[in-house]
Amino acid sequence: QFNTRDDGGNLAIEGYFAVFDSNYEIAPGMSESIAPGAFDKTLSGDIRALINHDTTLVIGRTTNGTLELKVDSRGLWGRIKVNPNDTEAVNIYQRTARGDITGCSFGFEIESETRTVSDDGSVHYMINKVNPLYEVSLTPFPAYEATHIEARHRDEENFKKRSLDEWKNAMKAKLKGE
């Protein structure tokens, strides 16, 4: 949930772009969460604030101070200083103030993760380290990008195929007395 702030004409949007240990359902039987510490070494880069992951709608940036990001015990918190001369930025501010936009997302690469398979076959990924963090976005649909989901599906299919192949090879070796 994001809040808007109007301090004497200085508009800002602030809130959490990611919450630690909160499950995101990628697909049925697949979930993902972010471990505390995942962002600890990735906030020094040039990170942008976007509207709905659209790179043509930049509304803040860490290198010029219009986007502030920090990590606390809850997650990745951020504040976007809204440019009053930018129609898109003011529009997203108003939509957020009205409650039309309440979600967030972020663009990143995974440097380290842990994969856990439950007895029922469901898979959970714990993201331990994000590097780099490219962008944070305000979005009406707070979920990971489709390309990220598709990549996860391919990862899981490849893992299952590898596991099945390894099992087949082990059984063949066992049958041969090796």
C-alpha positions as a Markdown table, in Angstrom:
| # | Residue | x | y | z |
|---|---|---|---|---|
| 1 | Gln | 0.0 | 0.0 | 0.0 |
| 2 | Phe | 1.4 | 3.4 | -1.0 |
| 3 | Asn | 0.6 | 6.7 | 0.6 |
| 4 | Thr | 0.7 | 10.2 | -1.0 |
| 5 | Arg | 2.1 | 13.2 | 0.8 |
| 6 | Asp | 1.7 | 16.9 | 0.0 |
| 7 | Asp | 4.1 | 18.9 | 2.1 |
| 8 | Gly | 3.4 | 22.5 | 1.0 |
| 9 | Gly | 3.2 | 21.7 | -2.7 |
| 10 | Asn | 6.0 | 19.0 | -2.6 |
| 11 | Leu | 4.3 | 15.9 | -3.7 |
| 12 | Ala | 5.6 | 12.4 | -2.8 |
| 13 | Ile | 4.5 | 8.8 | -3.2 |
| 14 | Glu | 5.9 | 6.4 | -0.6 |
| 15 | Gly | 5.5 | 2.8 | 0.5 |
| 16 | Tyr | 7.0 | -0.7 | 0.2 |
| 17 | Phe | 8.0 | -2.0 | -3.1 |
| 18 | Ala | 8.8 | -5.4 | -1.6 |
| 19 | Val | 7.9 | -7.0 | 1.7 |
| 20 | Phe | 10.1 | -9.7 | 3.1 |
| 21 | Asp | 8.8 | -13.3 | 3.7 |
| 22 | Ser | 5.5 | -12.5 | 1.9 |
| 23 | Asn | 4.5 | -15.3 | -0.5 |
| 24 | Tyr | 3.8 | -14.4 | -4.1 |
| 25 | Glu | 2.0 | -17.1 | -6.1 |
| 26 | Ile | 3.7 | -17.4 | -9.5 |
| 27 | Ala | 1.5 | -20.2 | -10.7 |
| 28 | Pro | -0.5 | -23.0 | -9.1 |
| 29 | Gly | 2.0 | -25.0 | -7.1 |
| 30 | Met | 4.7 | -22.4 | -7.4 |
| 31 | Ser | 5.4 | -19.5 | -5.0 |
| 32 | Glu | 8.2 | -17.1 | -4.3 |
| 33 | Ser | 9.2 | -14.9 | -1.4 |
| 34 | Ile | 12.1 | -12.5 | -0.7 |
| 35 | Ala | 14.4 | -13.1 | 2.2 |
| 36 | Pro | 15.5 | -10.3 | 4.6 |
| 37 | Gly | 18.8 | -9.0 | 3.3 |
| 38 | Ala | 18.1 | -9.7 | -0.4 |
| 39 | Phe | 18.5 | -6.0 | -1.3 |
| 40 | Asp | 21.4 | -5.2 | 1.1 |
| 41 | Lys | 24.0 | -4.7 | -1.6 |
| 42 | Thr | 22.0 | -3.6 | -4.6 |
| 43 | Leu | 20.7 | -0.1 | -3.7 |
| 44 | Ser | 23.9 | 1.7 | -4.8 |
| 45 | Gly | 23.1 | 1.6 | -8.5 |
| 46 | Asp | 21.1 | 3.8 | -10.8 |
| 47 | Ile | 17.6 | 2.6 | -10.0 |
| 48 | Arg | 14.5 | 4.2 | -11.6 |
| 49 | Ala | 10.9 | 4.5 | -10.5 |
| 50 | Leu | 8.5 | 3.7 | -13.3 |
| 51 | Ile | 4.8 | 3.5 | -14.0 |
| 52 | Asn | 3.8 | -0.1 | -14.7 |
| 53 | His | 7.3 | -1.1 | -15.8 |
| 54 | Asp | 7.1 | 1.3 | -18.7 |
| 55 | Thr | 10.6 | 2.6 | -19.3 |
| 56 | Thr | 9.2 | 5.6 | -21.1 |
| 57 | Leu | 7.4 | 6.7 | -17.9 |
| 58 | Val | 10.3 | 7.4 | -15.5 |
| 59 | Ile | 9.0 | 9.3 | -12.5 |
| 60 | Gly | 12.0 | 9.1 | -10.2 |
| 61 | Arg | 15.7 | 8.1 | -10.1 |
| 62 | Thr | 18.1 | 7.4 | -7.3 |
| 63 | Thr | 21.1 | 9.1 | -8.9 |
| 64 | Asn | 19.3 | 12.5 | -9.0 |
| 65 | Gly | 17.6 | 12.1 | -5.6 |
| 66 | Thr | 14.0 | 11.9 | -6.9 |
| 67 | Leu | 13.8 | 8.3 | -5.8 |
| 68 | Glu | 14.9 | 7.3 | -2.3 |
| 69 | Leu | 15.1 | 3.6 | -1.4 |
| 70 | Lys | 16.0 | 2.0 | 1.8 |
| 71 | Val | 15.8 | -1.4 | 3.4 |
| 72 | Asp | 14.3 | -2.0 | 6.9 |
| 73 | Ser | 13.1 | -5.0 | 8.8 |
| 74 | Arg | 9.8 | -5.1 | 6.8 |
| 75 | Gly | 11.2 | -4.8 | 3.2 |
| 76 | Leu | 12.2 | -2.4 | 0.5 |
| 77 | Trp | 10.7 | 1.0 | 1.2 |
| 78 | Gly | 10.8 | 3.9 | -1.2 |
| 79 | Arg | 9.8 | 7.5 | -1.7 |
| 80 | Ile | 9.2 | 9.2 | -5.1 |
| 81 | Lys | 9.4 | 13.0 | -5.2 |
| 82 | Val | 6.7 | 13.9 | -7.8 |
| 83 | Asn | 7.6 | 16.5 | -10.4 |
| 84 | Pro | 4.6 | 18.9 | -10.5 |
| 85 | Asn | 5.5 | 19.8 | -14.1 |
| 86 | Asp | 5.3 | 16.2 | -15.2 |
| 87 | Thr | 1.7 | 15.3 | -16.2 |
| 88 | Glu | 2.3 | 11.5 | -16.0 |
| 89 | Ala | 3.9 | 11.8 | -12.5 |
| 90 | Val | 1.0 | 14.0 | -11.2 |
| 91 | Asn | -1.5 | 11.6 | -12.8 |
| 92 | Ile | 0.0 | 8.6 | -11.0 |
| 93 | Tyr | 0.1 | 10.7 | -7.8 |
| 94 | Gln | -3.6 | 11.4 | -8.1 |
| 95 | Arg | -4.5 | 7.8 | -8.9 |
| 96 | Thr | -2.5 | 6.6 | -5.9 |
| 97 | Ala | -4.1 | 9.3 | -3.6 |
| 98 | Arg | -7.5 | 8.2 | -4.8 |
| 99 | Gly | -6.7 | 4.5 | -4.2 |
| 100 | Asp | -6.8 | 3.4 | -7.9 |
| 101 | Ile | -3.2 | 2.4 | -7.8 |
| 102 | Thr | -2.2 | 0.5 | -4.7 |
| 103 | Gly | 0.3 | -2.1 | -6.0 |
| 104 | Cys | 4.0 | -2.2 | -6.7 |
| 105 | Ser | 6.5 | -4.4 | -8.4 |
| 106 | Phe | 10.2 | -4.3 | -9.2 |
| 107 | Gly | 12.5 | -5.4 | -12.0 |
| 108 | Phe | 15.6 | -7.4 | -10.9 |
| 109 | Glu | 17.9 | -10.3 | -11.5 |
| 110 | Ile | 18.3 | -13.1 | -9.0 |
| 111 | Glu | 21.9 | -13.6 | -7.8 |
| 112 | Ser | 21.1 | -16.2 | -5.1 |
| 113 | Glu | 18.0 | -18.3 | -4.3 |
| 114 | Thr | 16.9 | -21.4 | -2.5 |
| 115 | Arg | 14.4 | -23.9 | -4.0 |
| 116 | Thr | 12.3 | -26.0 | -1.8 |
| 117 | Val | 10.0 | -28.8 | -3.0 |
| 118 | Ser | 7.2 | -29.9 | -0.7 |
| 119 | Asp | 5.8 | -33.4 | -0.4 |
| 120 | Asp | 2.8 | -32.4 | -2.5 |
| 121 | Gly | 5.2 | -31.4 | -5.3 |
| 122 | Ser | 4.7 | -27.6 | -4.9 |
| 123 | Val | 7.8 | -25.5 | -5.3 |
| 124 | His | 8.8 | -22.4 | -3.3 |
| 125 | Tyr | 11.7 | -20.1 | -4.3 |
| 126 | Met | 13.2 | -17.9 | -1.6 |
| 127 | Ile | 15.1 | -15.1 | -3.2 |
| 128 | Asn | 18.2 | -14.6 | -1.0 |
| 129 | Lys | 20.0 | -11.9 | -3.0 |
| 130 | Val | 18.9 | -9.5 | -5.8 |
| 131 | Asn | 21.5 | -8.0 | -8.0 |
| 132 | Pro | 21.0 | -5.8 | -9.8 |
| 133 | Leu | 17.8 | -4.0 | -9.0 |
| 134 | Tyr | 16.8 | -2.2 | -12.2 |
| 135 | Glu | 13.6 | -0.4 | -11.3 |
| 136 | Val | 10.6 | -0.2 | -9.0 |
| 137 | Ser | 7.1 | 0.4 | -10.4 |
| 138 | Leu | 3.7 | 1.6 | -9.3 |
| 139 | Thr | 1.2 | -0.8 | -10.9 |
| 140 | Pro | -2.5 | -1.6 | -10.7 |
| 141 | Phe | -1.6 | -5.4 | -10.8 |
| 142 | Pro | 1.1 | -6.0 | -8.2 |
| 143 | Ala | 2.7 | -9.2 | -9.5 |
| 144 | Tyr | 5.9 | -10.3 | -11.1 |
| 145 | Glu | 6.3 | -9.6 | -14.8 |
| 146 | Ala | 5.1 | -12.3 | -17.2 |
| 147 | Thr | 8.6 | -12.8 | -18.6 |
| 148 | His | 9.8 | -13.6 | -15.1 |
| 149 | Ile | 6.9 | -16.1 | -14.6 |
| 150 | Glu | 7.7 | -17.7 | -17.9 |
| 151 | Ala | 11.3 | -18.0 | -16.9 |
| 152 | Arg | 10.3 | -19.7 | -13.7 |
| 153 | His | 8.0 | -22.2 | -15.6 |
| 154 | Arg | 10.9 | -23.0 | -17.8 |
| 155 | Asp | 13.3 | -23.4 | -14.8 |
| 156 | Glu | 10.9 | -25.8 | -13.2 |
| 157 | Glu | 10.3 | -27.8 | -16.4 |
| 158 | Asn | 14.0 | -28.1 | -16.9 |
| 159 | Phe | 14.6 | -29.1 | -13.3 |
| 160 | Lys | 11.9 | -31.9 | -13.5 |
| 161 | Lys | 13.4 | -33.2 | -16.8 |
| 162 | Arg | 16.9 | -33.2 | -15.3 |
| 163 | Ser | 15.6 | -35.0 | -12.2 |
| 164 | Leu | 13.8 | -37.6 | -14.3 |
| 165 | Asp | 16.8 | -38.1 | -16.5 |
| 166 | Glu | 19.1 | -38.5 | -13.4 |
| 167 | Trp | 16.6 | -41.0 | -11.9 |
| 168 | Lys | 16.5 | -43.0 | -15.2 |
| 169 | Asn | 20.3 | -43.1 | -15.4 |
| 170 | Ala | 20.6 | -44.2 | -11.8 |
| 171 | Met | 18.0 | -47.0 | -12.4 |
| 172 | Lys | 19.8 | -48.2 | -15.6 |
| 173 | Ala | 23.1 | -48.2 | -13.7 |
| 174 | Lys | 21.5 | -50.2 | -10.8 |
| 175 | Leu | 20.0 | -52.7 | -13.3 |
| 176 | Lys | 23.4 | -53.2 | -14.8 |
| 177 | Gly | 24.9 | -53.8 | -11.4 |
| 178 | Glu | 27.0 | -50.7 | -11.3 |
